[in-house]
GROMACS .gro file of C-alpha atoms in nm:
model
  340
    1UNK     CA    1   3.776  -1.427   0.639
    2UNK     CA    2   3.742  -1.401   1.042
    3UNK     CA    3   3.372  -1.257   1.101
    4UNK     CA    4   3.358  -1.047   1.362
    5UNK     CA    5   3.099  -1.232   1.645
    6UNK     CA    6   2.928  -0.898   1.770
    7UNK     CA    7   2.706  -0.676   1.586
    8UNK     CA    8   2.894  -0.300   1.693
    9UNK     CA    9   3.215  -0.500   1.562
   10UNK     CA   10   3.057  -0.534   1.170
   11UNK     CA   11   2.884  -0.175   1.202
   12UNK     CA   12   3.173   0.014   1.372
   13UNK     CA   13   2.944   0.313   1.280
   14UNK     CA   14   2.677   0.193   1.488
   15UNK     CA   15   2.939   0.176   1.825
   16UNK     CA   16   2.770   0.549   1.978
   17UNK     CA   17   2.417   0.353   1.990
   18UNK     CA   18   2.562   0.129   2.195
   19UNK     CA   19   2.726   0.300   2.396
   20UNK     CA   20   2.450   0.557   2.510
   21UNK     CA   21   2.163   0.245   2.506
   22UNK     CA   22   2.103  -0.023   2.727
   23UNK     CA   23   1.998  -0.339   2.584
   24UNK     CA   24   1.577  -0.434   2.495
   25UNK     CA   25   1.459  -0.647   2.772
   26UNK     CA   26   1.131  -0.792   2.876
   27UNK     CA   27   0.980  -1.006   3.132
   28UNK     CA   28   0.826  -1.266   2.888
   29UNK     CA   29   0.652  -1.308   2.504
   30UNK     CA   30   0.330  -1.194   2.651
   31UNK     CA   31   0.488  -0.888   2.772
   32UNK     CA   32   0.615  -0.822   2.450
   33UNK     CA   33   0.301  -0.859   2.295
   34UNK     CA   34   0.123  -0.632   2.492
   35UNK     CA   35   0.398  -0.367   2.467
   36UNK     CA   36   0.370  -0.417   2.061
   37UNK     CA   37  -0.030  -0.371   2.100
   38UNK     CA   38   0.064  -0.075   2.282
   39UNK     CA   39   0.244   0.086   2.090
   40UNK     CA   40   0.054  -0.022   1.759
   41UNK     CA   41  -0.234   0.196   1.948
   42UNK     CA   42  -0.020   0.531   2.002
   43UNK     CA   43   0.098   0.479   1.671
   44UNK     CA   44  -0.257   0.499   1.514
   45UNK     CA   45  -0.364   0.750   1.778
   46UNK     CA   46  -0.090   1.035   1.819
   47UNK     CA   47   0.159   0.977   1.506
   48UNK     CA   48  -0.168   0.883   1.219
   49UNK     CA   49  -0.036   0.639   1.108
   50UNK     CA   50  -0.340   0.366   0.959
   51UNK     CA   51  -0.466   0.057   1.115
   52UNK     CA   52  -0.377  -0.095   0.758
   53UNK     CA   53   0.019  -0.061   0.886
   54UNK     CA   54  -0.036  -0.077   1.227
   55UNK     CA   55  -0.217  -0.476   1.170
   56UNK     CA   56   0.116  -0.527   0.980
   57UNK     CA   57   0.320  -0.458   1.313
   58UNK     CA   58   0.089  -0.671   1.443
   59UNK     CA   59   0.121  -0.994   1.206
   60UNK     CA   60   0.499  -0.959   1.171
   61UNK     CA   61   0.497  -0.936   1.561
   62UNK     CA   62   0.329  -1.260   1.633
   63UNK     CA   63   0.491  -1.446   1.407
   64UNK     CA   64   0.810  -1.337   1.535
   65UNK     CA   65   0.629  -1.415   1.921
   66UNK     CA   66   0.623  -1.779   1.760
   67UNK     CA   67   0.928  -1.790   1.722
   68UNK     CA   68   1.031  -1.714   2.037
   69UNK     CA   69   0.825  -1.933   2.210
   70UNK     CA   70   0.960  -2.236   2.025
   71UNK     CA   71   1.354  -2.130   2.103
   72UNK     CA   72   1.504  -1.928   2.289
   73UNK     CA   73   1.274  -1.681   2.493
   74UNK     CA   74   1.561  -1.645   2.806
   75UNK     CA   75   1.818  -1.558   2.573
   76UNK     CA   76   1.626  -1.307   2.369
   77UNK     CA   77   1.391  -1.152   2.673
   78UNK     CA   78   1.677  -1.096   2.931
   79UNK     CA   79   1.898  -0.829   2.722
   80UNK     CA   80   2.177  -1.046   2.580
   81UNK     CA   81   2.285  -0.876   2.307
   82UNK     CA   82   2.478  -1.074   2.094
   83UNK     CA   83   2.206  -1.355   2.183
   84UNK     CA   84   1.911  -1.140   2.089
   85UNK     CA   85   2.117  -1.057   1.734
   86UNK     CA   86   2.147  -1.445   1.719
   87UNK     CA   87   1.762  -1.475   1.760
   88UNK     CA   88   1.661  -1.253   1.501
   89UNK     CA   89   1.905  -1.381   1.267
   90UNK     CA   90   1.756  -1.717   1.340
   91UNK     CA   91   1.413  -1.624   1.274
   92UNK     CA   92   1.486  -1.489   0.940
   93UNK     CA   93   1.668  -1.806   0.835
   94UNK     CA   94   1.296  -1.980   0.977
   95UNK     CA   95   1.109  -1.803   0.781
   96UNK     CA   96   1.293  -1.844   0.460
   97UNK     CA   97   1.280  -2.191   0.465
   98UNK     CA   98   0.928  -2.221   0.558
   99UNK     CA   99   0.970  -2.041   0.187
  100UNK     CA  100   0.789  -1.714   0.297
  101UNK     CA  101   0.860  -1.466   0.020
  102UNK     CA  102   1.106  -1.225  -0.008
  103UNK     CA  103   0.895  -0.975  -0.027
  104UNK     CA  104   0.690  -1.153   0.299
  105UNK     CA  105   1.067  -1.181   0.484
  106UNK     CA  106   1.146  -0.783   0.408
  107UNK     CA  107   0.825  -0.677   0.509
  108UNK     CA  108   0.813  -0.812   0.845
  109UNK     CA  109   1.172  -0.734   0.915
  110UNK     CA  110   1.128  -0.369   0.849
  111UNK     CA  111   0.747  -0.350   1.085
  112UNK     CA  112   1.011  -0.478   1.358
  113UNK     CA  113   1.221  -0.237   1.339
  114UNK     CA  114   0.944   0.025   1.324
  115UNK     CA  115   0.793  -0.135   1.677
  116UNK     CA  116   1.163  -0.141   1.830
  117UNK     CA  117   1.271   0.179   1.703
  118UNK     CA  118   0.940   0.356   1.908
  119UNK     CA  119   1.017   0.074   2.195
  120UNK     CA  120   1.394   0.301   2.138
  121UNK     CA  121   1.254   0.645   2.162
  122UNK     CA  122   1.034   0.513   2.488
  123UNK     CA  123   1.292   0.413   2.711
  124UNK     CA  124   1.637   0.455   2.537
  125UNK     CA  125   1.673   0.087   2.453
  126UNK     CA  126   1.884  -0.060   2.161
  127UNK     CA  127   1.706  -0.165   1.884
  128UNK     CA  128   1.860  -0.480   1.792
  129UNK     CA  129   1.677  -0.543   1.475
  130UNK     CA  130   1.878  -0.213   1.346
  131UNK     CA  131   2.213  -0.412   1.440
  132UNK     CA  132   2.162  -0.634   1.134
  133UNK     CA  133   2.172  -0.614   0.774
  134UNK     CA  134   1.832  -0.584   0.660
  135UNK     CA  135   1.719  -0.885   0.451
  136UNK     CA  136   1.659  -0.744   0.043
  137UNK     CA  137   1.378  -0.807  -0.162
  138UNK     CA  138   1.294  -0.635  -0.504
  139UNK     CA  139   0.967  -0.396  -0.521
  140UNK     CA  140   0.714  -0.591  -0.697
  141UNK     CA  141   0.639  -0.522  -0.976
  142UNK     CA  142   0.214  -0.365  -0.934
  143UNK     CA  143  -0.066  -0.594  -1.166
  144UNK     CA  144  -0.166  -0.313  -1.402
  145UNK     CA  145  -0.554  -0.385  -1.586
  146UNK     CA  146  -0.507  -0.338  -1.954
  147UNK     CA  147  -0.797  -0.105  -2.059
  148UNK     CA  148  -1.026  -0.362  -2.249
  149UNK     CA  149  -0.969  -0.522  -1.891
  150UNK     CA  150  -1.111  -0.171  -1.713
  151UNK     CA  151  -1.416  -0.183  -1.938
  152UNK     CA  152  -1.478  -0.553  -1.812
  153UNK     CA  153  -1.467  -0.461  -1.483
  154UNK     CA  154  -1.728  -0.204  -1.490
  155UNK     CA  155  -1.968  -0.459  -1.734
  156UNK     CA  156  -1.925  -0.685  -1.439
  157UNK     CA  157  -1.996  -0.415  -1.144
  158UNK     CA  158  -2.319  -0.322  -1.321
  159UNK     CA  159  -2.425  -0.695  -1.413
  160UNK     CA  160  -2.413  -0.767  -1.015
  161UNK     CA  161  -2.669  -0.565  -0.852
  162UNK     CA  162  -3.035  -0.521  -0.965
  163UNK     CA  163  -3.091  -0.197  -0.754
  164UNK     CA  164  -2.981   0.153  -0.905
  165UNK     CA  165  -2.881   0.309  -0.610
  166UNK     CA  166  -2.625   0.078  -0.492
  167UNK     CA  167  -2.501  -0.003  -0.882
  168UNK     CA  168  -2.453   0.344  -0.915
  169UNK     CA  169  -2.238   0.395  -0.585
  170UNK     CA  170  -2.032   0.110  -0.723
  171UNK     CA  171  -1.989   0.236  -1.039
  172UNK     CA  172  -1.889   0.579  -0.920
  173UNK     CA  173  -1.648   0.425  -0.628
  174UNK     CA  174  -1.454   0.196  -0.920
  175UNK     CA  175  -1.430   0.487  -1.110
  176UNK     CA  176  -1.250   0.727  -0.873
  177UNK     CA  177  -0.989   0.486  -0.844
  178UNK     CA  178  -0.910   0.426  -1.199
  179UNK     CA  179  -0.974   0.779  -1.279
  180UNK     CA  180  -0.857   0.995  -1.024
  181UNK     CA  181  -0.604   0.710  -0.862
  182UNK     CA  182  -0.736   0.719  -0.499
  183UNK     CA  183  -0.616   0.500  -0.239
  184UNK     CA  184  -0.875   0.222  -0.117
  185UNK     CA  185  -0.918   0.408   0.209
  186UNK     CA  186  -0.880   0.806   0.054
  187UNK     CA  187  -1.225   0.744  -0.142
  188UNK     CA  188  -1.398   0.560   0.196
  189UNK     CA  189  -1.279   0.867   0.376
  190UNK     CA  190  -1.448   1.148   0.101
  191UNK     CA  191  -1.694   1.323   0.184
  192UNK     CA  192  -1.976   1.540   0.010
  193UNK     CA  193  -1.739   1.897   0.110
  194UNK     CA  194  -1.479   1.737  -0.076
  195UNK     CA  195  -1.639   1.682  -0.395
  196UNK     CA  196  -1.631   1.977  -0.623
  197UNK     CA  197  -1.767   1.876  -0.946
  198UNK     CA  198  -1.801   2.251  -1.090
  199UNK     CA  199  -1.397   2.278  -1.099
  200UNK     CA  200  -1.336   1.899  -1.110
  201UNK     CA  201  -1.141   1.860  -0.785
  202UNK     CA  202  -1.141   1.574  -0.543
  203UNK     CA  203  -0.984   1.677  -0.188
  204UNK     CA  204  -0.789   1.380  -0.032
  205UNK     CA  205  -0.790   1.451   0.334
  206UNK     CA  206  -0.540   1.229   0.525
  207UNK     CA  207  -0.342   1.086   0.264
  208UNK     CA  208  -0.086   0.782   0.330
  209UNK     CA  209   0.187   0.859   0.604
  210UNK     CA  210   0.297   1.015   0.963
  211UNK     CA  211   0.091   1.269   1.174
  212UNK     CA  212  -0.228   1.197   0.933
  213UNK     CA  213  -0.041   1.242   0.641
  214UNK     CA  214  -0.059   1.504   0.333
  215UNK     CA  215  -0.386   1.653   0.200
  216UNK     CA  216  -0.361   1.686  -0.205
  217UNK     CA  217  -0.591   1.749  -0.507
  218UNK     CA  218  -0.722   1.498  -0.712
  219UNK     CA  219  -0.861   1.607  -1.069
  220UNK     CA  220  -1.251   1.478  -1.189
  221UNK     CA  221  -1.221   1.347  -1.537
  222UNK     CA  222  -1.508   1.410  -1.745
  223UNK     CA  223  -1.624   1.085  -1.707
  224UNK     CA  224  -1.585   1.035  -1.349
  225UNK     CA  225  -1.805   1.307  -1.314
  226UNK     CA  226  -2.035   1.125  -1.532
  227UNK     CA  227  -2.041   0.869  -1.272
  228UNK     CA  228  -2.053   1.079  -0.984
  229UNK     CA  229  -2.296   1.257  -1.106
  230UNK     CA  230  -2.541   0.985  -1.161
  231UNK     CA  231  -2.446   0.817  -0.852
  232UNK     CA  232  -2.552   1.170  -0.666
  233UNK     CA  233  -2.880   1.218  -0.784
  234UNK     CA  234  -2.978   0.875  -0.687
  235UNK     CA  235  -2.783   0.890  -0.306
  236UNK     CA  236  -2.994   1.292  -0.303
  237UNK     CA  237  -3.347   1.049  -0.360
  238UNK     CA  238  -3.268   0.885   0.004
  239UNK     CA  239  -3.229   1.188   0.172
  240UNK     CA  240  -2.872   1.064   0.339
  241UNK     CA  241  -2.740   1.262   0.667
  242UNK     CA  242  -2.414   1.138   0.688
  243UNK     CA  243  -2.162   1.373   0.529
  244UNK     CA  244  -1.931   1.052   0.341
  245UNK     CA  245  -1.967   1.062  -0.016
  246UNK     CA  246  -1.990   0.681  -0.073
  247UNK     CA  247  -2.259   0.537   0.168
  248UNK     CA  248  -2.394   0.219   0.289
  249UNK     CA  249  -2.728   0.077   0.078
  250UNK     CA  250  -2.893  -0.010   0.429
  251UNK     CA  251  -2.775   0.198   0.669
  252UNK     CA  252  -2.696   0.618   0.717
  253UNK     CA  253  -2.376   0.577   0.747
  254UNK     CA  254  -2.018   0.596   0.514
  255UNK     CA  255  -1.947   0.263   0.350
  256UNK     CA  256  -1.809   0.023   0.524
  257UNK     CA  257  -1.438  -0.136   0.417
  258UNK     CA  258  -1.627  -0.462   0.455
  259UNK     CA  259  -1.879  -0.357   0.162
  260UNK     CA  260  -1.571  -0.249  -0.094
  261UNK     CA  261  -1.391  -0.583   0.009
  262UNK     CA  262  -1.743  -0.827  -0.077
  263UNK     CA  263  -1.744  -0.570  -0.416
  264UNK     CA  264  -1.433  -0.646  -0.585
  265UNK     CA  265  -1.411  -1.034  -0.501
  266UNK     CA  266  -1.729  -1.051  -0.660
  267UNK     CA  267  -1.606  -0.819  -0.921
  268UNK     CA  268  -1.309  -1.067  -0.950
  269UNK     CA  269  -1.546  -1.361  -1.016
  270UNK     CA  270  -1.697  -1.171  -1.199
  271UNK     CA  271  -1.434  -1.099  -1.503
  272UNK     CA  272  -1.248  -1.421  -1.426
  273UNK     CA  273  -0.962  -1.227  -1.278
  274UNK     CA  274  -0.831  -1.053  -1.001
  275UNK     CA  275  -0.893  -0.709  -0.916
  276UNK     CA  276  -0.847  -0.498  -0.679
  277UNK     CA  277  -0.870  -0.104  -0.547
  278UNK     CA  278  -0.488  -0.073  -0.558
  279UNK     CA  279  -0.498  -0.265  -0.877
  280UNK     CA  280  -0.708   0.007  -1.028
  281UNK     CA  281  -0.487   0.268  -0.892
  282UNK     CA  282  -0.208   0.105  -1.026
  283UNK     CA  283  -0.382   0.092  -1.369
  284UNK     CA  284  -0.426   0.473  -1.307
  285UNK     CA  285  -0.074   0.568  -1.282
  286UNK     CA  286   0.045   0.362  -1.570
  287UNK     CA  287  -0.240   0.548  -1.838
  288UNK     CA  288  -0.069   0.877  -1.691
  289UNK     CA  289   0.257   0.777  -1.808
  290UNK     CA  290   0.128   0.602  -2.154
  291UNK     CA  291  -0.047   0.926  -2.174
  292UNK     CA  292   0.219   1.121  -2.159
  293UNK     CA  293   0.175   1.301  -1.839
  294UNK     CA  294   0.463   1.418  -1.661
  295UNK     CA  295   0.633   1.227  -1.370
  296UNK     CA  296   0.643   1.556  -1.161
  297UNK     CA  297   0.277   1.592  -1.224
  298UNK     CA  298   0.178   1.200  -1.190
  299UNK     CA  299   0.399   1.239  -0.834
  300UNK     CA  300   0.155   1.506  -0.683
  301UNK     CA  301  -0.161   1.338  -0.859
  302UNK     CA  302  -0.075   1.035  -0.682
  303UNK     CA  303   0.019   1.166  -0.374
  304UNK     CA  304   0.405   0.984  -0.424
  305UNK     CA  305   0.715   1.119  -0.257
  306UNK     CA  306   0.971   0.953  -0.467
  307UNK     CA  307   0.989   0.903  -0.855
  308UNK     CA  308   1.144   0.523  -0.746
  309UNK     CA  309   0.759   0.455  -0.705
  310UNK     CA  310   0.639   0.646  -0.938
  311UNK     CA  311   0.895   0.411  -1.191
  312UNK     CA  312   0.745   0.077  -1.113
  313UNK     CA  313   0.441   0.155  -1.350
  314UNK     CA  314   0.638   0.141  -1.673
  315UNK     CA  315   0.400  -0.111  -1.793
  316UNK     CA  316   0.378  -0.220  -2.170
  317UNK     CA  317   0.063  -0.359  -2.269
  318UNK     CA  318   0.046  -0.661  -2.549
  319UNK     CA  319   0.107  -0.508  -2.900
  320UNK     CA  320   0.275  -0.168  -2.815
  321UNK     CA  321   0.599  -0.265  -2.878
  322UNK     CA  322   0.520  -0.377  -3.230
  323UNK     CA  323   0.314  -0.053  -3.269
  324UNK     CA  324   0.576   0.189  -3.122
  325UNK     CA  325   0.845  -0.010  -3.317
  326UNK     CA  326   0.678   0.041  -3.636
  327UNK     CA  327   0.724   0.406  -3.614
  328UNK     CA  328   1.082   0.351  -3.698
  329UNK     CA  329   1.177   0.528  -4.067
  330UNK     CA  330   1.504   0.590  -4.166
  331UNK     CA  331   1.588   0.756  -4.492
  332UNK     CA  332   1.705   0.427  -4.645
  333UNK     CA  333   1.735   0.513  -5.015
  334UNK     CA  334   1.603   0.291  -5.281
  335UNK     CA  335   1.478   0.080  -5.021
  336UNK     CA  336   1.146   0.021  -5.237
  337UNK     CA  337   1.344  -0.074  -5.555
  338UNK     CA  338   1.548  -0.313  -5.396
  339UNK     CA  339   1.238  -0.486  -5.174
  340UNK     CA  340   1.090  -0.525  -5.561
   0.00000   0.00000   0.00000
């Protein structure tokens, strides 16, 4: 079958953009780049949105400047439309058989058509990137710590450090995100106001998303506030100024990212396996569910939008399916006789 050679031709719907846009066009790959760093800035700076996406933009961005560089710049830089689909349909092929994941391929597909589709709102241009099929890739599926796993992890966190104070902190940091399921940056970001340990609420100020994101509750297990309250007492015994809740061991200031990053790859050599915050969240989500929690509930607790996420953490550990099958009894008659 004939293929039509234009993108408005295979997305008839997609005709009106056209129409009312002029093509993206841009005096060189340096250009570019600085237009991408620009707008990565008013991204973090009037929408919210975190550096952690933003530096995504960024990656998917130069590699897609690399590209350019080594074909064909002209055709893509001067507005050609049908060229610049050509491009972009030529870097995806690139990547896949430098065999960058699926996943990898997806991900910096869609953080160019975030950057293009603000380059859009700037100055009316057509995104071209939204011209083409995006490419597919499956969610992974999230590494989920089994709970004997959990307790290794925090026989390893206190085996690491000889001084109470900072053991304590890390202690009381791992725990709020397999506890309470906080995001890596959410728990940086607590502070002391936050903490309520009387009616075991966290406050998450700025969660993930636009504008800042969404404030929600998070709920202190008893022992989390075991932890906290341990870790507390100590951090009250330096007489700290700075209102963050976790704090650096040498300094008056909130941890640093750098400081939670050194943690858990020690942590991972640690145990002998990988772990991470997200990991721990992850682990989080999936006891809600074993436990029985509802998804509607787990949603808010995790600060999730859509119960597709909220799905991926149907994890079965080793030996629950034997266990849950062996709850099986039918009223099979005789069965005993017979089996003698």
């Amino acid at each position: 079958m004939h293929s039509p050679p234009y993108p408005h031709e295979r997305f008839p719907n997609r005709r009106h953009r056209q129409a009312r846009s002029r093509p993206f066009a841009v005096a060189s790959v340096e250009t570019f780049l600085t237009r991408v760093e620009e707008t990565c800035l008013a991204a973090e700076r009037i929408e919210g949105l975190s550096p952690a996406t933003t530096r995504r933009w960024r990656v998917a961005a130069r590699r897609f400047a690399r590209y350019l560089r080594g074909t064909r710049t002209d055709a893509f830089a001067r507005g050609d439309m049908p060229a610049q689909t050509q491009v972009i349909e030529g870097w995806i092929a690139t990547l896949r058989m430098e065999h960058c994941e699926r996943t990898s391929v997806a991900a910096y597909f869609e953080a160019m058509v975030s950057i293009f589709r603000r380059f859009e709102r700037l100055d009316g241009t057509l995104n071209p990137f939204e011209l083409l099929d995006r490419p597919r890739a499956p969610l992974p599926q999230p590494r989920c710590l089994t709970p004997s796993e959990v307790d290794r992890v925090f026989a390893s966190a206190r085996s690491l450090v000889a001084d109470r104070f900072e053991r304590a902190r890390n202690v009381a940091l791992i725990a709020t995100y397999v506890c309470a399921g906080l995001r890596r940056g959410e728990a940086l970001r607590l502070e002391l106001a936050d903490l309520d340990l009387e009616r075991g609420r966290l406050l998450i100020r700025r969660g993930k998303g636009r504008h800042g994101g969404r404030d929600r509750t998070a709920y202190v297990t008893p022992q989390l506030t075991a932890f906290l309250r341990a870790y507390l007492t100590l951090r009250g015994q330096r007489r700290v100024l700075t209102p963050a809740l976790f704090v650096s061991t040498w300094r008056d200031q909130p941890m640093p990212l750098v400081a939670v990053t050194r943690l858990f790859r020690r942590i991972s050599a640690s145990a002998g396996f990988l772990v991470t915050p997200h990991m721990l969240r992850h682990s989080y989500a999936t006891f809600l569910r074993q436990a029985g929690v509802p998804d509607r509930v787990s949603m808010d607790l995790l600060g999730h939008r859509s119960l597709a996420m909220l799905q991926r953490y149907s994890h079965v550990f080793e030996g629950e399916h034997a266990t849950y099958a062996a709850r099986l009894h039918l009223p099979l008659g005789g069965i005993e006789r017979d089996a003698g």
